[in-house]
Amino acid sequence: AAGVIQSPRHLIKEKRETATLKCYPIPRHDTVYWYQQGPGQDPQFLISFYEKMQSDKGSIPDRFSAQQFSDYHSELNMSSLELGDSALYFCASSSPRGEKLFFGSGTQLSVL
Amino acid sequence: AQTVTQSQPEMSVQEAETVTLSCTYDTSESDYYLFWYKQPPSRQMILVIRQEAYKQQNATENRFSVNFQKAAKSFSLKISDSQLGDAAMYFCAYRSAYNNDMRFGAGTRLTVKP
């Protein structure tokens, strides 16, 4: 069965650079979620989209933005990267009215 | 705001034995969902089991079962016949029925001894 696809798997950036993470949800899933998991931390909710509209916002910094496109894939844009942004970024998706989140393998971002 | 507490940072179990991981949560909502996710060293987040708050019956998935005590706001995970592949970080998670914000506990690292 198809799963949530995230790209890239690993990303290395310098401070103050920008990064774009991509997420392709499971087919027919209409809701996408972004989570940030720092080293040794639990995942923290950043933002979610339902039917291409932002549905909920968590602890997402103002330097980050995200959107969901017409094909339901989503991109997380991160600007003015800081060392503290180094983390594993998960995308998850859920089906219409579904409560279960299915996670991708994550993008490991390292900011040097 | 909802909070999820896992009071056991680490747990250990002998292969083939049974282990219970604890989770409590705090909420004023009446409708919500509870989950246990497993995160092995690969760091993939894998759904283990889920429970709807309106259901009194405890969820079961093969060797995994929960003890859901709604009044006590407790949601423990029991792993029976533990296997080496069960070794992972286990996160308890709460999701409101009213929004998309899923909250995770701090996690419990489970070690399985051969």
PDB file of C-alpha atoms in Angstrom:
ATOM      1  CA  ALA A   1       0.000   0.000   0.000  1.00  0.00           C
ATOM      2  CA  ALA A   2       1.164   3.510  -0.761  1.00  0.00           C
ATOM      3  CA  GLY A   3       2.498   5.489   2.169  1.00  0.00           C
ATOM      4  CA  VAL A   4       3.266   9.110   2.877  1.00  0.00           C
ATOM      5  CA  ILE A   5       6.290  10.178   0.870  1.00  0.00           C
ATOM      6  CA  GLN A   6       8.638  12.872   2.081  1.00  0.00           C
ATOM      7  CA  SER A   7      11.558  14.387   0.282  1.00  0.00           C
ATOM      8  CA  PRO A   8      14.376  14.834   0.735  1.00  0.00           C
ATOM      9  CA  ARG A   9      15.287  12.265   3.399  1.00  0.00           C
ATOM     10  CA  HIS A  10      18.232  14.317   4.538  1.00  0.00           C
ATOM     11  CA  LEU A  11      19.042  17.988   4.106  1.00  0.00           C
ATOM     12  CA  ILE A  12      22.043  19.984   5.221  1.00  0.00           C
ATOM     13  CA  LYS A  13      21.880  23.770   5.243  1.00  0.00           C
ATOM     14  CA  GLU A  14      23.871  26.687   6.555  1.00  0.00           C
ATOM     15  CA  LYS A  15      22.499  29.250   8.995  1.00  0.00           C
ATOM     16  CA  ARG A  16      20.313  31.895   7.378  1.00  0.00           C
ATOM     17  CA  GLU A  17      19.669  29.717   4.331  1.00  0.00           C
ATOM     18  CA  THR A  18      16.245  28.544   3.217  1.00  0.00           C
ATOM     19  CA  ALA A  19      14.886  25.016   2.901  1.00  0.00           C
ATOM     20  CA  THR A  20      11.843  23.454   1.302  1.00  0.00           C
ATOM     21  CA  LEU A  21      10.492  20.125   2.451  1.00  0.00           C
ATOM     22  CA  LYS A  22       7.957  18.210   0.393  1.00  0.00           C
ATOM     23  CA  CYS A  23       5.240  15.788   1.400  1.00  0.00           C
ATOM     24  CA  TYR A  24       3.061  13.574  -0.753  1.00  0.00           C
ATOM     25  CA  PRO A  25       0.128  12.164   1.210  1.00  0.00           C
ATOM     26  CA  ILE A  26      -1.456   8.777   0.802  1.00  0.00           C
ATOM     27  CA  PRO A  27      -3.807   8.842  -2.225  1.00  0.00           C
ATOM     28  CA  ARG A  28      -7.286  10.132  -1.358  1.00  0.00           C
ATOM     29  CA  HIS A  29      -6.079  11.586   1.929  1.00  0.00           C
ATOM     30  CA  ASP A  30      -7.172  15.203   2.097  1.00  0.00           C
ATOM     31  CA  THR A  31      -5.485  16.369   5.294  1.00  0.00           C
ATOM     32  CA  VAL A  32      -1.771  16.915   5.776  1.00  0.00           C
ATOM     33  CA  TYR A  33       0.069  17.622   9.019  1.00  0.00           C
ATOM     34  CA  TRP A  34       3.597  18.799   9.731  1.00  0.00           C
ATOM     35  CA  TYR A  35       5.497  17.897  12.893  1.00  0.00           C
ATOM     36  CA  GLN A  36       8.939  18.810  14.180  1.00  0.00           C
ATOM     37  CA  GLN A  37      10.876  16.363  16.363  1.00  0.00           C
ATOM     38  CA  GLY A  38      14.044  17.688  17.940  1.00  0.00           C
ATOM     39  CA  PRO A  39      16.756  15.335  19.236  1.00  0.00           C
ATOM     40  CA  GLY A  40      15.366  13.300  22.107  1.00  0.00           C
ATOM     41  CA  GLN A  41      12.061  15.167  21.956  1.00  0.00           C
ATOM     42  CA  ASP A  42       8.513  14.198  21.180  1.00  0.00           C
ATOM     43  CA  PRO A  43       6.998  15.416  17.922  1.00  0.00           C
ATOM     44  CA  GLN A  44       5.575  18.923  18.053  1.00  0.00           C
ATOM     45  CA  PHE A  45       2.672  19.910  15.865  1.00  0.00           C
ATOM     46  CA  LEU A  46       3.453  22.722  13.446  1.00  0.00           C
ATOM     47  CA  ILE A  47       0.547  23.130  11.057  1.00  0.00           C
ATOM     48  CA  SER A  48      -2.124  21.223   9.161  1.00  0.00           C
ATOM     49  CA  PHE A  49      -4.058  21.622   5.930  1.00  0.00           C
ATOM     50  CA  TYR A  50      -7.432  20.323   4.913  1.00  0.00           C
ATOM     51  CA  GLU A  51      -8.568  20.548   1.316  1.00  0.00           C
ATOM     52  CA  LYS A  52      -5.739  22.986   0.510  1.00  0.00           C
ATOM     53  CA  MET A  53      -6.693  25.380   3.310  1.00  0.00           C
ATOM     54  CA  GLN A  54      -4.816  25.817   6.555  1.00  0.00           C
ATOM     55  CA  SER A  55      -6.890  24.103   9.217  1.00  0.00           C
ATOM     56  CA  ASP A  56      -4.874  24.310  12.415  1.00  0.00           C
ATOM     57  CA  LYS A  57      -1.701  26.017  13.514  1.00  0.00           C
ATOM     58  CA  GLY A  58       0.627  24.866  16.240  1.00  0.00           C
ATOM     59  CA  SER A  59       4.071  26.017  17.262  1.00  0.00           C
ATOM     60  CA  ILE A  60       5.235  26.993  13.804  1.00  0.00           C
ATOM     61  CA  PRO A  61       7.732  29.885  13.753  1.00  0.00           C
ATOM     62  CA  ASP A  62       6.928  32.934  11.654  1.00  0.00           C
ATOM     63  CA  ARG A  63      10.000  32.104   9.552  1.00  0.00           C
ATOM     64  CA  PHE A  64       8.225  28.968   8.353  1.00  0.00           C
ATOM     65  CA  SER A  65       5.340  28.786   5.950  1.00  0.00           C
ATOM     66  CA  ALA A  66       3.512  25.924   4.342  1.00  0.00           C
ATOM     67  CA  GLN A  67       0.876  25.253   1.778  1.00  0.00           C
ATOM     68  CA  GLN A  68      -1.088  22.425   0.256  1.00  0.00           C
ATOM     69  CA  PHE A  69      -1.420  22.242  -3.498  1.00  0.00           C
ATOM     70  CA  SER A  70      -4.213  21.136  -5.792  1.00  0.00           C
ATOM     71  CA  ASP A  71      -2.783  17.606  -5.959  1.00  0.00           C
ATOM     72  CA  TYR A  72      -2.807  17.563  -2.114  1.00  0.00           C
ATOM     73  CA  HIS A  73       0.933  17.497  -1.757  1.00  0.00           C
ATOM     74  CA  SER A  74       2.320  19.958   0.736  1.00  0.00           C
ATOM     75  CA  GLU A  75       5.508  21.956   1.098  1.00  0.00           C
ATOM     76  CA  LEU A  76       7.067  23.390   4.236  1.00  0.00           C
ATOM     77  CA  ASN A  77       9.209  26.425   3.515  1.00  0.00           C
ATOM     78  CA  MET A  78      11.754  27.429   6.101  1.00  0.00           C
ATOM     79  CA  SER A  79      13.696  30.672   5.867  1.00  0.00           C
ATOM     80  CA  SER A  80      16.490  32.278   7.885  1.00  0.00           C
ATOM     81  CA  LEU A  81      17.406  28.883   9.243  1.00  0.00           C
ATOM     82  CA  GLU A  82      18.795  28.704  12.750  1.00  0.00           C
ATOM     83  CA  LEU A  83      20.833  26.022  14.467  1.00  0.00           C
ATOM     84  CA  GLY A  84      17.801  25.172  16.592  1.00  0.00           C
ATOM     85  CA  ASP A  85      15.830  24.252  13.495  1.00  0.00           C
ATOM     86  CA  SER A  86      17.887  21.085  13.205  1.00  0.00           C
ATOM     87  CA  ALA A  87      15.329  18.337  13.686  1.00  0.00           C
ATOM     88  CA  LEU A  88      13.410  15.529  12.072  1.00  0.00           C
ATOM     89  CA  TYR A  89      10.406  16.922  10.225  1.00  0.00           C
ATOM     90  CA  PHE A  90       7.499  14.583   9.809  1.00  0.00           C
ATOM     91  CA  CYS A  91       4.601  14.888   7.474  1.00  0.00           C
ATOM     92  CA  ALA A  92       1.465  12.880   8.123  1.00  0.00           C
ATOM     93  CA  SER A  93      -1.816  12.485   6.300  1.00  0.00           C
ATOM     94  CA  SER A  94      -5.298  11.312   7.146  1.00  0.00           C
ATOM     95  CA  SER A  95      -8.325  10.317   5.139  1.00  0.00           C
ATOM     96  CA  PRO A  96     -11.520  12.385   4.990  1.00  0.00           C
ATOM     97  CA  ARG A  97     -12.948  12.521   8.522  1.00  0.00           C
ATOM     98  CA  GLY A  98     -10.250  10.035   9.546  1.00  0.00           C
ATOM     99  CA  GLU A  99      -8.665  10.370  12.950  1.00  0.00           C
ATOM    100  CA  LYS A 100      -5.634   8.164  12.268  1.00  0.00           C
ATOM    101  CA  LEU A 101      -2.480   9.896  11.151  1.00  0.00           C
ATOM    102  CA  PHE A 102      -0.111   8.029   8.894  1.00  0.00           C
ATOM    103  CA  PHE A 103       3.404   9.363   9.059  1.00  0.00           C
ATOM    104  CA  GLY A 104       6.087   9.615   6.429  1.00  0.00           C
ATOM    105  CA  SER A 105       9.679   8.631   7.110  1.00  0.00           C
ATOM    106  CA  GLY A 106      10.613  12.204   7.870  1.00  0.00           C
ATOM    107  CA  THR A 107      13.186  14.672   6.598  1.00  0.00           C
ATOM    108  CA  GLN A 108      16.252  15.062   8.764  1.00  0.00           C
ATOM    109  CA  LEU A 109      17.311  18.703   8.587  1.00  0.00           C
ATOM    110  CA  SER A 110      20.736  19.665   9.837  1.00  0.00           C
ATOM    111  CA  VAL A 111      21.588  23.358  10.087  1.00  0.00           C
ATOM    112  CA  LEU A 112      25.311  24.043  10.372  1.00  0.00           C
TER     113      LEU A 112
ATOM    114  CA  ALA B   1      -4.695  22.858  26.657  1.00  0.00           C
ATOM    115  CA  GLN B   2      -4.429  19.131  26.465  1.00  0.00           C
ATOM    116  CA  THR B   3      -1.328  17.490  27.889  1.00  0.00           C
ATOM    117  CA  VAL B   4      -0.056  13.945  27.658  1.00  0.00           C
ATOM    118  CA  THR B   5       2.196  12.480  30.334  1.00  0.00           C
ATOM    119  CA  GLN B   6       4.317   9.387  30.084  1.00  0.00           C
ATOM    120  CA  SER B   7       5.948   8.899  33.460  1.00  0.00           C
ATOM    121  CA  GLN B   8       8.281   6.078  32.436  1.00  0.00           C
ATOM    122  CA  PRO B   9      11.236   7.363  30.379  1.00  0.00           C
ATOM    123  CA  GLU B  10      12.562   3.816  30.039  1.00  0.00           C
ATOM    124  CA  MET B  11      11.180   0.323  30.456  1.00  0.00           C
ATOM    125  CA  SER B  12      12.704  -3.087  30.025  1.00  0.00           C
ATOM    126  CA  VAL B  13      11.098  -6.468  29.410  1.00  0.00           C
ATOM    127  CA  GLN B  14      12.324 -10.000  28.884  1.00  0.00           C
ATOM    128  CA  GLU B  15      11.534 -11.551  25.545  1.00  0.00           C
ATOM    129  CA  ALA B  16       8.167 -13.401  25.617  1.00  0.00           C
ATOM    130  CA  GLU B  17       7.105 -11.545  28.768  1.00  0.00           C
ATOM    131  CA  THR B  18       4.438  -8.876  29.150  1.00  0.00           C
ATOM    132  CA  VAL B  19       5.043  -5.182  29.740  1.00  0.00           C
ATOM    133  CA  THR B  20       2.713  -2.254  30.376  1.00  0.00           C
ATOM    134  CA  LEU B  21       3.513   1.315  29.383  1.00  0.00           C
ATOM    135  CA  SER B  22       1.677   4.082  31.217  1.00  0.00           C
ATOM    136  CA  CYS B  23       0.076   7.199  29.832  1.00  0.00           C
ATOM    137  CA  THR B  24      -2.156   9.817  31.392  1.00  0.00           C
ATOM    138  CA  TYR B  25      -3.673  12.851  29.774  1.00  0.00           C
ATOM    139  CA  ASP B  26      -5.483  15.971  30.744  1.00  0.00           C
ATOM    140  CA  THR B  27      -8.420  17.352  28.815  1.00  0.00           C
ATOM    141  CA  SER B  28     -11.751  19.011  29.308  1.00  0.00           C
ATOM    142  CA  GLU B  29     -13.089  17.702  26.023  1.00  0.00           C
ATOM    143  CA  SER B  30     -15.564  14.861  25.833  1.00  0.00           C
ATOM    144  CA  ASP B  31     -14.750  13.597  22.367  1.00  0.00           C
ATOM    145  CA  TYR B  32     -11.223  12.647  21.441  1.00  0.00           C
ATOM    146  CA  TYR B  33      -8.958   9.872  20.269  1.00  0.00           C
ATOM    147  CA  LEU B  34      -5.953   8.260  21.878  1.00  0.00           C
ATOM    148  CA  PHE B  35      -3.087   6.549  20.112  1.00  0.00           C
ATOM    149  CA  TRP B  36       0.090   4.677  20.742  1.00  0.00           C
ATOM    150  CA  TYR B  37       2.832   5.168  18.173  1.00  0.00           C
ATOM    151  CA  LYS B  38       6.052   3.216  17.948  1.00  0.00           C
ATOM    152  CA  GLN B  39       9.285   4.820  16.773  1.00  0.00           C
ATOM    153  CA  PRO B  40      12.074   2.290  16.144  1.00  0.00           C
ATOM    154  CA  PRO B  41      15.687   3.335  15.530  1.00  0.00           C
ATOM    155  CA  SER B  42      14.759   4.034  11.915  1.00  0.00           C
ATOM    156  CA  ARG B  43      12.690   6.914  13.403  1.00  0.00           C
ATOM    157  CA  GLN B  44       9.643   5.976  11.357  1.00  0.00           C
ATOM    158  CA  MET B  45       6.443   6.712  13.297  1.00  0.00           C
ATOM    159  CA  ILE B  46       4.270   3.612  13.243  1.00  0.00           C
ATOM    160  CA  LEU B  47       0.713   3.507  14.529  1.00  0.00           C
ATOM    161  CA  VAL B  48       0.325   0.676  17.031  1.00  0.00           C
ATOM    162  CA  ILE B  49      -3.210   1.072  18.301  1.00  0.00           C
ATOM    163  CA  ARG B  50      -5.966   3.635  18.668  1.00  0.00           C
ATOM    164  CA  GLN B  51      -8.930   4.153  20.976  1.00  0.00           C
ATOM    165  CA  GLU B  52     -12.026   6.304  20.534  1.00  0.00           C
ATOM    166  CA  ALA B  53     -12.998   8.017  23.768  1.00  0.00           C
ATOM    167  CA  TYR B  54     -16.678   7.223  23.312  1.00  0.00           C
ATOM    168  CA  LYS B  55     -15.984   3.492  23.212  1.00  0.00           C
ATOM    169  CA  GLN B  56     -15.813   1.707  26.537  1.00  0.00           C
ATOM    170  CA  GLN B  57     -14.320  -1.432  25.077  1.00  0.00           C
ATOM    171  CA  ASN B  58     -10.549  -1.507  25.160  1.00  0.00           C
ATOM    172  CA  ALA B  59      -8.865  -1.682  21.765  1.00  0.00           C
ATOM    173  CA  THR B  60      -6.802  -4.736  20.872  1.00  0.00           C
ATOM    174  CA  GLU B  61      -4.409  -5.353  17.992  1.00  0.00           C
ATOM    175  CA  ASN B  62      -2.845  -8.794  18.142  1.00  0.00           C
ATOM    176  CA  ARG B  63      -0.283  -8.697  20.981  1.00  0.00           C
ATOM    177  CA  PHE B  64      -1.059  -5.062  21.782  1.00  0.00           C
ATOM    178  CA  SER B  65      -3.955  -3.995  23.955  1.00  0.00           C
ATOM    179  CA  VAL B  66      -4.885  -0.923  25.930  1.00  0.00           C
ATOM    180  CA  ASN B  67      -6.451  -0.277  29.296  1.00  0.00           C
ATOM    181  CA  PHE B  68      -8.521   2.853  28.776  1.00  0.00           C
ATOM    182  CA  GLN B  69      -9.866   4.402  31.948  1.00  0.00           C
ATOM    183  CA  LYS B  70     -11.746   7.500  30.825  1.00  0.00           C
ATOM    184  CA  ALA B  71     -12.637   8.803  34.264  1.00  0.00           C
ATOM    185  CA  ALA B  72      -9.047   8.476  35.417  1.00  0.00           C
ATOM    186  CA  LYS B  73      -7.769   9.815  32.052  1.00  0.00           C
ATOM    187  CA  SER B  74      -5.441   6.888  31.770  1.00  0.00           C
ATOM    188  CA  PHE B  75      -4.457   5.010  28.619  1.00  0.00           C
ATOM    189  CA  SER B  76      -1.871   2.287  29.178  1.00  0.00           C
ATOM    190  CA  LEU B  77      -0.448  -0.034  26.534  1.00  0.00           C
ATOM    191  CA  LYS B  78       0.100  -3.715  27.234  1.00  0.00           C
ATOM    192  CA  ILE B  79       2.463  -5.666  25.035  1.00  0.00           C
ATOM    193  CA  SER B  80       2.141  -9.428  25.426  1.00  0.00           C
ATOM    194  CA  ASP B  81       4.700 -12.013  24.356  1.00  0.00           C
ATOM    195  CA  SER B  82       7.283  -9.278  23.799  1.00  0.00           C
ATOM    196  CA  GLN B  83       9.543  -9.689  20.800  1.00  0.00           C
ATOM    197  CA  LEU B  84      12.942  -8.237  20.034  1.00  0.00           C
ATOM    198  CA  GLY B  85      11.354  -6.198  17.262  1.00  0.00           C
ATOM    199  CA  ASP B  86       9.175  -4.420  19.809  1.00  0.00           C
ATOM    200  CA  ALA B  87      12.189  -2.501  21.060  1.00  0.00           C
ATOM    201  CA  ALA B  88      11.518   1.134  20.234  1.00  0.00           C
ATOM    202  CA  MET B  89      10.406   4.469  21.587  1.00  0.00           C
ATOM    203  CA  TYR B  90       6.678   4.430  22.302  1.00  0.00           C
ATOM    204  CA  PHE B  91       4.677   7.643  22.206  1.00  0.00           C
ATOM    205  CA  CYS B  92       1.211   8.078  23.612  1.00  0.00           C
ATOM    206  CA  ALA B  93      -0.798  10.674  21.708  1.00  0.00           C
ATOM    207  CA  TYR B  94      -4.042  12.575  22.158  1.00  0.00           C
ATOM    208  CA  ARG B  95      -6.081  14.010  19.368  1.00  0.00           C
ATOM    209  CA  SER B  96      -9.117  16.193  19.836  1.00  0.00           C
ATOM    210  CA  ALA B  97     -12.169  15.408  17.747  1.00  0.00           C
ATOM    211  CA  TYR B  98     -12.472  19.153  17.137  1.00  0.00           C
ATOM    212  CA  ASN B  99      -9.143  20.035  15.572  1.00  0.00           C
ATOM    213  CA  ASN B 100      -6.081  18.570  13.895  1.00  0.00           C
ATOM    214  CA  ASP B 101      -3.607  19.115  16.712  1.00  0.00           C
ATOM    215  CA  MET B 102      -2.270  15.783  17.949  1.00  0.00           C
ATOM    216  CA  ARG B 103      -0.287  16.021  21.189  1.00  0.00           C
ATOM    217  CA  PHE B 104       2.389  13.527  22.062  1.00  0.00           C
ATOM    218  CA  GLY B 105       3.798  12.445  25.384  1.00  0.00           C
ATOM    219  CA  ALA B 106       7.531  12.522  26.001  1.00  0.00           C
ATOM    220  CA  GLY B 107       7.874   8.880  25.083  1.00  0.00           C
ATOM    221  CA  THR B 108       8.970   5.647  26.779  1.00  0.00           C
ATOM    222  CA  ARG B 109      12.001   3.808  25.496  1.00  0.00           C
ATOM    223  CA  LEU B 110      11.336   0.071  25.601  1.00  0.00           C
ATOM    224  CA  THR B 111      14.215  -2.389  25.670  1.00  0.00           C
ATOM    225  CA  VAL B 112      13.558  -6.076  25.036  1.00  0.00           C
ATOM    226  CA  LYS B 113      16.102  -8.462  26.512  1.00  0.00           C
ATOM    227  CA  PRO B 114      16.720 -11.813  24.810  1.00  0.00           C
TER     228      PRO B 114
END
